[in-house]
Amino acid sequence: MSTMPPPPQFPVTQLEMDEPPTWPKTIGIVSIVWASLGLTCSVCYTGSYVFVEPIMGFAMKAAAQQSGGTASSAANVQVPPAYLPNVLDWVTVILWVGITGFLLFAGITLVKRRVQGRTFHLAYAVASVIITGLRAFAEYSKQGEIQAWIAANPDIPFAKQQAASPFASSATVIGVILTALVATIYPAFILIWFLFIKKNPAEIAAGVEEPL
């Protein structure tokens, strides 16, 4: 029979008893995924702005030819400024790229359990709501400019086609509203989570000896 004494027993510390909370890493991963989707959408928006003039030009020339115009007259069709991106359009896209990139950074800080991640996420949420409002205002204003151009140019074939589709503008406005609602879902969740549910930043690094 072994006469070896039993190993010494040390008291279990509170740090060993408490498991680190899993929610900071979960929220951080969700933020990284949401930011990646936002950056992808921003690239698509930018691409649509870059190619909108040739695409609209092709559509307007096709409408002119379908209405009986000659190839030479169709070639002289100019895309109206109402259909082209303006300064506010570009500014909001640039701001959106910046804020989604910031969310990506904020998500990484939460995954690493840095307490600053809470502040970064709150800053993102507030800025995102403001930028989304600007984006919706820009789109709504553009639709107003487009409808004004259609009404002022009833003899242009493309304007006739657009006027014959009364639900097109309504569908666009509905799309803008739905996009704005979707874009504010995650910022609203972040505000509720960090302002009413997890108000203590120390919880982010709880149970970790040396927070990164």
Short mmCIF file of C-alpha atoms in Angstrom, two decimals:
data_model
loop_
_atom_site.label_atom_id
_atom_site.label_comp_id
_atom_site.label_asym_id
_atom_site.label_seq_id
_atom_site.Cartn_x
_atom_site.Cartn_y
_atom_site.Cartn_z
CA MET A 1 0.00 0.00 0.00
CA SER A 2 1.34 3.38 -0.94
CA THR A 3 2.40 5.61 1.88
CA MET A 4 2.56 8.71 -0.30
CA PRO A 5 0.69 11.61 1.29
CA PRO A 6 -2.24 13.03 -0.66
CA PRO A 7 -1.51 16.11 -2.75
CA PRO A 8 -2.06 19.38 -0.95
CA GLN A 9 -5.47 20.95 -1.37
CA PHE A 10 -5.59 24.65 -2.19
CA PRO A 11 -8.71 26.76 -1.79
CA VAL A 12 -10.55 27.46 -4.98
CA THR A 13 -10.40 31.14 -5.80
CA GLN A 14 -13.37 33.14 -7.07
CA LEU A 15 -11.56 33.56 -10.37
CA GLU A 16 -11.40 29.78 -10.80
CA MET A 17 -15.06 29.36 -9.85
CA ASP A 18 -16.42 31.97 -12.25
CA GLU A 19 -16.31 31.19 -15.93
CA PRO A 20 -15.72 34.20 -18.19
CA PRO A 21 -19.02 35.36 -19.72
CA THR A 22 -19.54 34.22 -23.28
CA TRP A 23 -21.63 37.17 -24.47
CA PRO A 24 -18.71 39.54 -25.30
CA LYS A 25 -17.28 37.08 -27.80
CA THR A 26 -20.73 36.32 -29.21
CA ILE A 27 -21.60 39.98 -29.70
CA GLY A 28 -18.15 40.61 -31.14
CA ILE A 29 -18.55 37.86 -33.73
CA VAL A 30 -22.01 39.11 -34.69
CA SER A 31 -20.57 42.61 -35.11
CA ILE A 32 -17.81 41.31 -37.35
CA VAL A 33 -20.33 39.46 -39.53
CA TRP A 34 -22.70 42.46 -39.65
CA ALA A 35 -19.83 44.77 -40.56
CA SER A 36 -18.69 42.41 -43.33
CA LEU A 37 -22.21 42.44 -44.80
CA GLY A 38 -22.29 46.23 -44.54
CA LEU A 39 -18.97 46.58 -46.34
CA THR A 40 -20.22 44.26 -49.08
CA CYS A 41 -23.36 46.36 -49.53
CA SER A 42 -21.21 49.50 -49.60
CA VAL A 43 -19.14 48.06 -52.43
CA CYS A 44 -22.35 47.28 -54.34
CA TYR A 45 -23.65 50.81 -53.77
CA THR A 46 -20.38 52.30 -54.96
CA GLY A 47 -20.46 50.10 -58.05
CA SER A 48 -24.00 51.21 -58.85
CA TYR A 49 -22.93 54.85 -58.61
CA VAL A 50 -19.96 54.28 -60.89
CA PHE A 51 -21.97 52.49 -63.59
CA VAL A 52 -25.31 54.29 -63.26
CA GLU A 53 -24.58 56.73 -66.11
CA PRO A 54 -23.77 54.13 -68.81
CA ILE A 55 -26.63 51.89 -67.65
CA MET A 56 -29.14 54.74 -67.67
CA GLY A 57 -27.79 55.96 -70.98
CA PHE A 58 -28.37 52.54 -72.51
CA ALA A 59 -31.92 52.39 -71.11
CA MET A 60 -32.80 55.86 -72.39
CA LYS A 61 -31.37 55.14 -75.86
CA ALA A 62 -33.33 51.88 -76.03
CA ALA A 63 -36.52 53.73 -75.08
CA ALA A 64 -35.87 56.34 -77.78
CA GLN A 65 -35.38 53.67 -80.45
CA GLN A 66 -38.47 51.75 -79.35
CA SER A 67 -40.55 54.90 -79.76
CA GLY A 68 -39.51 55.17 -83.40
CA GLY A 69 -36.49 57.42 -83.08
CA THR A 70 -33.47 57.01 -85.31
CA ALA A 71 -30.17 55.61 -84.14
CA SER A 72 -28.54 59.02 -84.50
CA SER A 73 -31.18 60.76 -82.39
CA ALA A 74 -30.98 58.03 -79.76
CA ALA A 75 -27.22 58.48 -79.61
CA ASN A 76 -27.69 62.12 -78.57
CA VAL A 77 -29.77 61.21 -75.50
CA GLN A 78 -28.29 62.62 -72.29
CA VAL A 79 -28.79 61.14 -68.84
CA PRO A 80 -30.53 63.74 -66.64
CA PRO A 81 -28.70 64.81 -63.48
CA ALA A 82 -31.61 63.58 -61.35
CA TYR A 83 -30.55 59.99 -62.06
CA LEU A 84 -26.87 60.56 -61.29
CA PRO A 85 -25.35 60.41 -57.78
CA ASN A 86 -24.92 63.79 -56.17
CA VAL A 87 -22.60 65.00 -53.42
CA LEU A 88 -24.85 63.78 -50.61
CA ASP A 89 -25.01 60.33 -52.19
CA TRP A 90 -21.24 60.03 -52.24
CA VAL A 91 -20.84 61.47 -48.76
CA THR A 92 -23.31 59.01 -47.23
CA VAL A 93 -21.66 56.05 -48.96
CA ILE A 94 -18.22 57.11 -47.73
CA LEU A 95 -19.59 57.58 -44.22
CA TRP A 96 -21.24 54.17 -44.38
CA VAL A 97 -17.98 52.52 -45.39
CA GLY A 98 -16.25 54.27 -42.49
CA ILE A 99 -18.84 53.33 -39.86
CA THR A 100 -19.02 49.68 -40.93
CA GLY A 101 -15.24 49.51 -40.85
CA PHE A 102 -15.38 50.96 -37.34
CA LEU A 103 -17.91 48.28 -36.33
CA LEU A 104 -15.50 45.63 -37.59
CA PHE A 105 -12.83 47.06 -35.32
CA ALA A 106 -15.29 47.28 -32.41
CA GLY A 107 -16.27 43.65 -32.89
CA ILE A 108 -12.63 42.58 -32.72
CA THR A 109 -12.19 44.46 -29.44
CA LEU A 110 -15.12 42.58 -27.91
CA VAL A 111 -13.80 39.24 -29.09
CA LYS A 112 -10.55 40.18 -27.33
CA ARG A 113 -12.58 41.21 -24.24
CA ARG A 114 -11.46 44.81 -24.17
CA VAL A 115 -13.74 46.97 -22.08
CA GLN A 116 -13.45 49.74 -24.67
CA GLY A 117 -15.57 47.55 -26.96
CA ARG A 118 -18.71 48.77 -25.20
CA THR A 119 -17.90 52.42 -25.89
CA PHE A 120 -16.96 51.64 -29.49
CA HIS A 121 -20.24 49.80 -30.07
CA LEU A 122 -22.31 52.60 -28.59
CA ALA A 123 -20.51 55.15 -30.76
CA TYR A 124 -21.16 52.97 -33.81
CA ALA A 125 -24.86 52.61 -32.98
CA VAL A 126 -25.45 56.35 -32.64
CA ALA A 127 -23.45 57.22 -35.76
CA SER A 128 -25.10 54.43 -37.75
CA VAL A 129 -28.61 55.69 -36.98
CA ILE A 130 -27.64 59.21 -38.06
CA ILE A 131 -25.97 58.02 -41.29
CA THR A 132 -28.93 55.75 -42.09
CA GLY A 133 -31.23 58.75 -41.71
CA LEU A 134 -29.05 60.78 -44.08
CA ARG A 135 -29.01 57.89 -46.53
CA ALA A 136 -32.81 57.60 -46.47
CA PHE A 137 -33.16 61.39 -46.90
CA ALA A 138 -30.79 61.33 -49.89
CA GLU A 139 -32.73 58.52 -51.58
CA TYR A 140 -36.09 60.16 -50.89
CA SER A 141 -34.85 63.49 -52.24
CA LYS A 142 -33.52 61.81 -55.37
CA GLN A 143 -36.91 60.23 -56.03
CA GLY A 144 -38.47 63.67 -55.79
CA GLU A 145 -35.98 65.02 -58.35
CA ILE A 146 -36.64 62.10 -60.67
CA GLN A 147 -40.41 62.58 -60.50
CA ALA A 148 -39.98 66.30 -61.16
CA TRP A 149 -37.87 65.54 -64.25
CA ILE A 150 -40.45 63.04 -65.52
CA ALA A 151 -43.23 65.57 -65.10
CA ALA A 152 -41.20 68.30 -66.86
CA ASN A 153 -40.26 66.11 -69.85
CA PRO A 154 -43.41 64.27 -70.97
CA ASP A 155 -42.21 64.10 -74.59
CA ILE A 156 -39.02 62.15 -73.84
CA PRO A 157 -39.63 58.41 -74.48
CA PHE A 158 -37.91 57.27 -71.30
CA ALA A 159 -39.95 59.75 -69.22
CA LYS A 160 -43.12 58.42 -70.86
CA GLN A 161 -42.17 54.88 -69.85
CA GLN A 162 -41.53 55.93 -66.27
CA ALA A 163 -44.78 57.92 -66.10
CA ALA A 164 -46.66 54.84 -67.33
CA SER A 165 -45.41 52.92 -64.26
CA PRO A 166 -47.00 54.84 -61.36
CA PHE A 167 -46.03 52.18 -58.85
CA ALA A 168 -42.30 52.35 -59.66
CA SER A 169 -41.65 55.39 -57.48
CA SER A 170 -43.80 54.00 -54.66
CA ALA A 171 -41.87 50.72 -54.77
CA THR A 172 -38.62 52.65 -54.56
CA VAL A 173 -39.78 54.63 -51.54
CA ILE A 174 -40.95 51.44 -49.84
CA GLY A 175 -37.55 49.90 -50.59
CA VAL A 176 -35.81 52.89 -49.00
CA ILE A 177 -37.94 52.59 -45.86
CA LEU A 178 -37.36 48.84 -45.55
CA THR A 179 -33.62 49.27 -46.09
CA ALA A 180 -33.48 51.91 -43.36
CA LEU A 181 -35.39 49.66 -40.96
CA VAL A 182 -33.08 46.71 -41.60
CA ALA A 183 -30.02 48.93 -41.24
CA THR A 184 -31.16 50.12 -37.80
CA ILE A 185 -31.97 46.68 -36.35
CA TYR A 186 -28.48 45.93 -35.09
CA PRO A 187 -27.69 49.47 -33.87
CA ALA A 188 -30.97 49.43 -31.91
CA PHE A 189 -30.04 46.08 -30.38
CA ILE A 190 -26.62 47.42 -29.38
CA LEU A 191 -28.16 50.46 -27.68
CA ILE A 192 -30.60 48.29 -25.73
CA TRP A 193 -27.94 45.71 -24.84
CA PHE A 194 -25.26 48.06 -23.56
CA LEU A 195 -27.50 50.77 -22.06
CA PHE A 196 -30.12 48.63 -20.33
CA ILE A 197 -28.90 45.03 -20.08
CA LYS A 198 -25.11 45.01 -19.78
CA LYS A 199 -24.37 48.41 -18.32
CA ASN A 200 -21.18 47.47 -16.48
CA PRO A 201 -18.11 47.51 -18.78
CA ALA A 202 -16.17 45.39 -16.25
CA GLU A 203 -18.34 42.39 -17.18
CA ILE A 204 -16.57 42.22 -20.53
CA ALA A 205 -13.29 41.24 -18.91
CA ALA A 206 -14.82 39.39 -15.92
CA GLY A 207 -13.11 36.10 -15.09
CA VAL A 208 -10.05 36.96 -17.15
CA GLU A 209 -6.79 37.46 -15.28
CA GLU A 210 -5.19 39.75 -17.85
CA PRO A 211 -7.73 41.32 -20.23
CA LEU A 212 -6.25 41.82 -23.67
#
